[in-house]
Coordinates of C-alpha atoms in Angstrom, one line a residue:
Chain A
X1 CA 188.2 22.0 126.4
X2 CA 185.0 24.4 126.9
X3 CA 187.8 27.2 129.2
X4 CA 190.9 29.0 129.5
X5 CA 193.0 26.2 131.2
X6 CA 196.3 26.7 133.3
X7 CA 198.7 24.0 134.6
X8 CA 199.7 22.7 136.5
X9 CA 197.6 24.5 139.6
X10 CA 200.1 24.2 141.6
X11 CA 203.4 24.9 141.4
X12 CA 206.3 25.2 144.4
X13 CA 209.9 26.2 143.8
X14 CA 213.1 27.1 145.3
X15 CA 214.4 30.1 145.4
X16 CA 216.2 30.6 142.2
X17 CA 214.9 28.0 139.8
X18 CA 213.2 28.9 136.9
X19 CA 209.2 28.1 136.5
X20 CA 206.6 27.9 133.4
X21 CA 203.6 28.3 134.0
X22 CA 201.0 27.9 130.7
X23 CA 197.6 28.8 130.0
X24 CA 195.3 27.1 127.8
X25 CA 192.7 29.6 126.0
X26 CA 189.3 29.2 124.5
X27 CA 189.7 28.6 121.2
X28 CA 189.6 31.6 118.5
X29 CA 190.7 34.0 121.3
X30 CA 192.6 36.4 119.7
X31 CA 193.7 38.0 122.8
X32 CA 195.4 36.7 125.6
X33 CA 196.0 38.2 129.2
X34 CA 198.2 37.5 131.9
X35 CA 197.3 38.6 136.0
X36 CA 199.4 37.9 139.7
X37 CA 197.2 38.2 142.1
X38 CA 199.6 38.2 145.2
X39 CA 198.1 37.5 148.6
X40 CA 194.7 39.5 149.7
X41 CA 194.8 41.4 146.7
X42 CA 193.4 42.2 143.5
X43 CA 194.8 40.8 140.2
X44 CA 197.3 43.1 138.9
X45 CA 198.2 43.5 134.8
X46 CA 201.1 41.5 133.6
X47 CA 201.0 40.9 130.1
X48 CA 198.9 41.7 126.7
X49 CA 198.8 39.0 123.6
X50 CA 196.8 39.8 120.3
X51 CA 197.6 36.5 117.9
X52 CA 201.2 35.8 118.4
X53 CA 202.9 39.1 119.6
X54 CA 203.2 40.2 123.1
X55 CA 201.4 44.5 122.8
X56 CA 202.2 45.7 126.2
X57 CA 204.8 43.9 128.5
X58 CA 204.5 46.8 130.9
X59 CA 202.8 45.0 133.9
X60 CA 206.3 42.7 134.3
X61 CA 207.7 43.4 137.4
X62 CA 211.1 43.5 136.1
X63 CA 213.3 41.3 132.6
X64 CA 213.2 37.8 135.6
X65 CA 210.1 37.7 134.0
X66 CA 209.1 37.1 129.8
X67 CA 206.5 34.8 128.3
X68 CA 206.0 33.5 124.6
X69 CA 202.6 33.1 122.4
X70 CA 204.5 31.2 119.4
X71 CA 201.2 30.3 117.4
X72 CA 198.7 32.8 119.1
X73 CA 197.1 30.2 120.9
X74 CA 198.8 28.9 124.1
X75 CA 201.6 30.9 126.0
X76 CA 203.9 30.6 128.9
X77 CA 204.6 32.7 131.6
X78 CA 208.5 32.3 132.3
X79 CA 210.0 33.2 135.5
X80 CA 213.8 32.9 135.4
X81 CA 216.3 33.0 139.5
X82 CA 212.7 33.7 141.0
X83 CA 212.5 35.2 144.5
X84 CA 210.0 34.7 147.9
X85 CA 208.5 37.5 146.5
X86 CA 207.1 36.0 143.6
X87 CA 204.7 33.5 145.3
X88 CA 200.5 34.7 144.0
X89 CA 198.3 33.4 141.8
X90 CA 198.8 34.0 138.2
X91 CA 194.9 34.4 136.6
X92 CA 195.8 34.3 132.9
X93 CA 192.6 35.3 130.7
X94 CA 191.2 35.1 126.6
X95 CA 188.8 37.8 125.3
X96 CA 186.7 37.5 122.7
X97 CA 183.4 39.1 121.7
X98 CA 181.2 41.7 121.5
X99 CA 182.6 42.6 124.9
X100 CA 185.9 42.2 124.4
X101 CA 185.2 40.1 127.6
X102 CA 188.0 38.4 129.2
X103 CA 187.7 34.7 130.2
X104 CA 189.4 33.9 133.0
X105 CA 191.5 30.5 134.0
X106 CA 191.1 28.8 137.3
X107 CA 195.5 30.4 138.0
X108 CA 198.2 29.0 138.8
X109 CA 198.5 29.4 142.6
X110 CA 203.3 29.9 142.2
X111 CA 205.6 29.3 145.8
X112 CA 209.1 29.9 145.7
X113 CA 210.4 28.4 149.0
Chain B
X1 CA 195.5 55.8 135.7
X2 CA 192.5 54.6 136.4
X3 CA 192.4 53.2 140.5
X4 CA 189.4 51.5 142.2
X5 CA 188.8 51.0 146.0
X6 CA 186.7 48.9 148.1
X7 CA 187.2 50.2 151.2
X8 CA 185.5 46.5 152.5
X9 CA 187.7 43.8 153.6
X10 CA 185.2 41.5 155.1
X11 CA 181.8 40.9 154.7
X12 CA 178.9 39.7 156.2
X13 CA 175.1 38.7 155.6
X14 CA 172.7 36.5 157.2
X15 CA 171.4 33.6 154.7
X16 CA 168.1 35.0 152.4
X17 CA 168.9 38.7 153.6
X18 CA 170.5 41.5 151.8
X19 CA 174.5 42.9 151.5
X20 CA 175.8 45.3 149.7
X21 CA 179.4 45.9 148.8
X22 CA 181.5 49.1 147.7
X23 CA 183.0 50.3 145.3
X24 CA 184.6 53.5 144.3
X25 CA 186.8 54.5 140.8
X26 CA 188.9 57.9 139.6
X27 CA 189.0 57.7 135.7
X28 CA 189.7 60.4 133.6
X29 CA 187.7 59.1 131.0
X30 CA 183.7 59.1 130.1
X31 CA 183.2 56.3 129.4
X32 CA 184.0 52.2 130.2
X33 CA 183.0 49.8 131.7
X34 CA 182.3 48.9 135.7
X35 CA 182.1 44.8 136.5
X36 CA 182.0 42.5 139.7
X37 CA 183.6 39.9 139.3
X38 CA 183.4 36.4 141.8
X39 CA 185.9 34.5 142.7
X40 CA 185.2 31.9 145.2
X41 CA 187.9 29.6 146.6
X42 CA 188.6 27.8 143.7
X43 CA 190.2 30.4 142.4
X44 CA 188.3 30.9 138.6
X45 CA 186.8 35.0 138.7
X46 CA 183.2 34.4 137.1
X47 CA 181.4 37.7 136.2
X48 CA 179.2 38.5 138.3
X49 CA 177.8 41.9 136.3
X50 CA 178.5 44.1 133.4
X51 CA 177.7 48.4 133.5
X52 CA 177.8 50.0 130.8
X53 CA 178.9 53.3 132.0
X54 CA 176.9 55.5 129.2
X55 CA 174.4 53.3 130.2
X56 CA 171.8 55.3 132.6
X57 CA 169.7 52.6 133.6
X58 CA 171.6 49.9 136.7
X59 CA 171.9 46.6 135.1
X60 CA 170.7 44.2 137.5
X61 CA 170.8 39.7 137.4
X62 CA 168.7 38.0 139.0
X63 CA 169.6 38.4 142.3
X64 CA 172.1 41.0 141.6
X65 CA 172.3 44.8 140.8
X66 CA 173.9 48.1 140.7
X67 CA 173.3 51.2 142.1
X68 CA 176.0 53.3 139.7
X69 CA 176.7 56.7 140.8
X70 CA 178.8 58.0 137.4
X71 CA 179.3 61.3 139.4
X72 CA 180.1 59.8 142.4
X73 CA 182.8 57.3 140.4
X74 CA 180.7 55.0 142.9
X75 CA 179.6 51.4 141.9
X76 CA 177.9 49.1 144.4
X77 CA 176.7 46.0 143.7
X78 CA 172.8 44.5 146.0
X79 CA 172.9 41.1 146.6
X80 CA 170.0 39.8 146.8
X81 CA 168.5 36.9 148.4
X82 CA 171.9 36.0 149.6
X83 CA 172.5 32.2 149.8
X84 CA 174.9 29.9 150.6
X85 CA 176.5 29.4 146.7
X86 CA 176.8 33.2 147.4
X87 CA 180.4 32.7 149.6
X88 CA 183.4 34.2 147.9
X89 CA 185.6 37.3 146.8
X90 CA 183.8 39.8 145.4
X91 CA 185.9 42.2 143.2
X92 CA 185.4 45.2 141.2
X93 CA 186.7 46.2 138.1
X94 CA 187.7 49.3 136.0
X95 CA 187.9 48.9 132.1
X96 CA 188.4 51.1 129.6
X97 CA 186.1 51.3 126.8
X98 CA 189.1 52.0 124.3
X99 CA 191.5 50.0 123.0
X100 CA 195.2 51.7 124.1
X101 CA 196.3 53.6 121.2
X102 CA 199.6 52.2 121.2
X103 CA 198.8 48.2 122.7
X104 CA 195.7 47.5 122.1
X105 CA 195.4 46.5 125.2
X106 CA 192.1 46.2 127.4
X107 CA 193.7 45.7 130.4
X108 CA 191.2 45.4 133.8
X109 CA 191.6 47.4 137.0
X110 CA 191.1 44.9 140.0
X111 CA 190.2 46.0 143.5
X112 CA 191.4 44.4 146.6
X113 CA 188.5 42.3 146.4
X114 CA 185.8 42.1 149.5
X115 CA 185.9 38.6 151.3
X116 CA 181.6 38.4 150.8
X117 CA 180.8 35.2 154.5
X118 CA 176.8 33.6 154.2
X119 CA 175.9 32.9 157.6
X120 CA 173.7 29.9 158.3

């Protein structure tokens, strides 16, 4: 596709469950970022991939959060034992070009009941 | 650490008029980028305009222009001839011009956002 895609668009889960959120970056973009946007706030950095490796995971809030990018393209954000405070929009962006501009996907809205 | 502050949670403007959204930031760096992003209800973050800190000239993109005051660390967005399609959340964001020395990341730091309403 032409842009960054994210699936699912919306995810409703129960407290304590495990969820996976998927990001398909723009083809050829080696840099990939995950951000979390809580209600009424701006996005906050979670994790950065350069190729297959998580180069910077300093924004992950705790060890229930984990992300992978095994082939350097699609990335999956995994959240274990979800809590109500995890409810937010999770945005993915891939980056390229002379300004390393980040192109965002439409996000996944996660609701933990 | 860098911070970005948007002090206007909500703004409204009459269609065809001009509105200015405010943003201030804090950094000890001298070389960086500033951005305004638009986020409509579809949640897609759309880049509106980019300003490079080393450039004194204010960036413009059609009806959108910025007032970049480096010494004051101020970066406001002016929307001229407002249109109904401009209604959205607007986020100011900062990014260092250098990659993180350890990780190579170029993280965006966002403000809290301003909700812009266009009155017909």
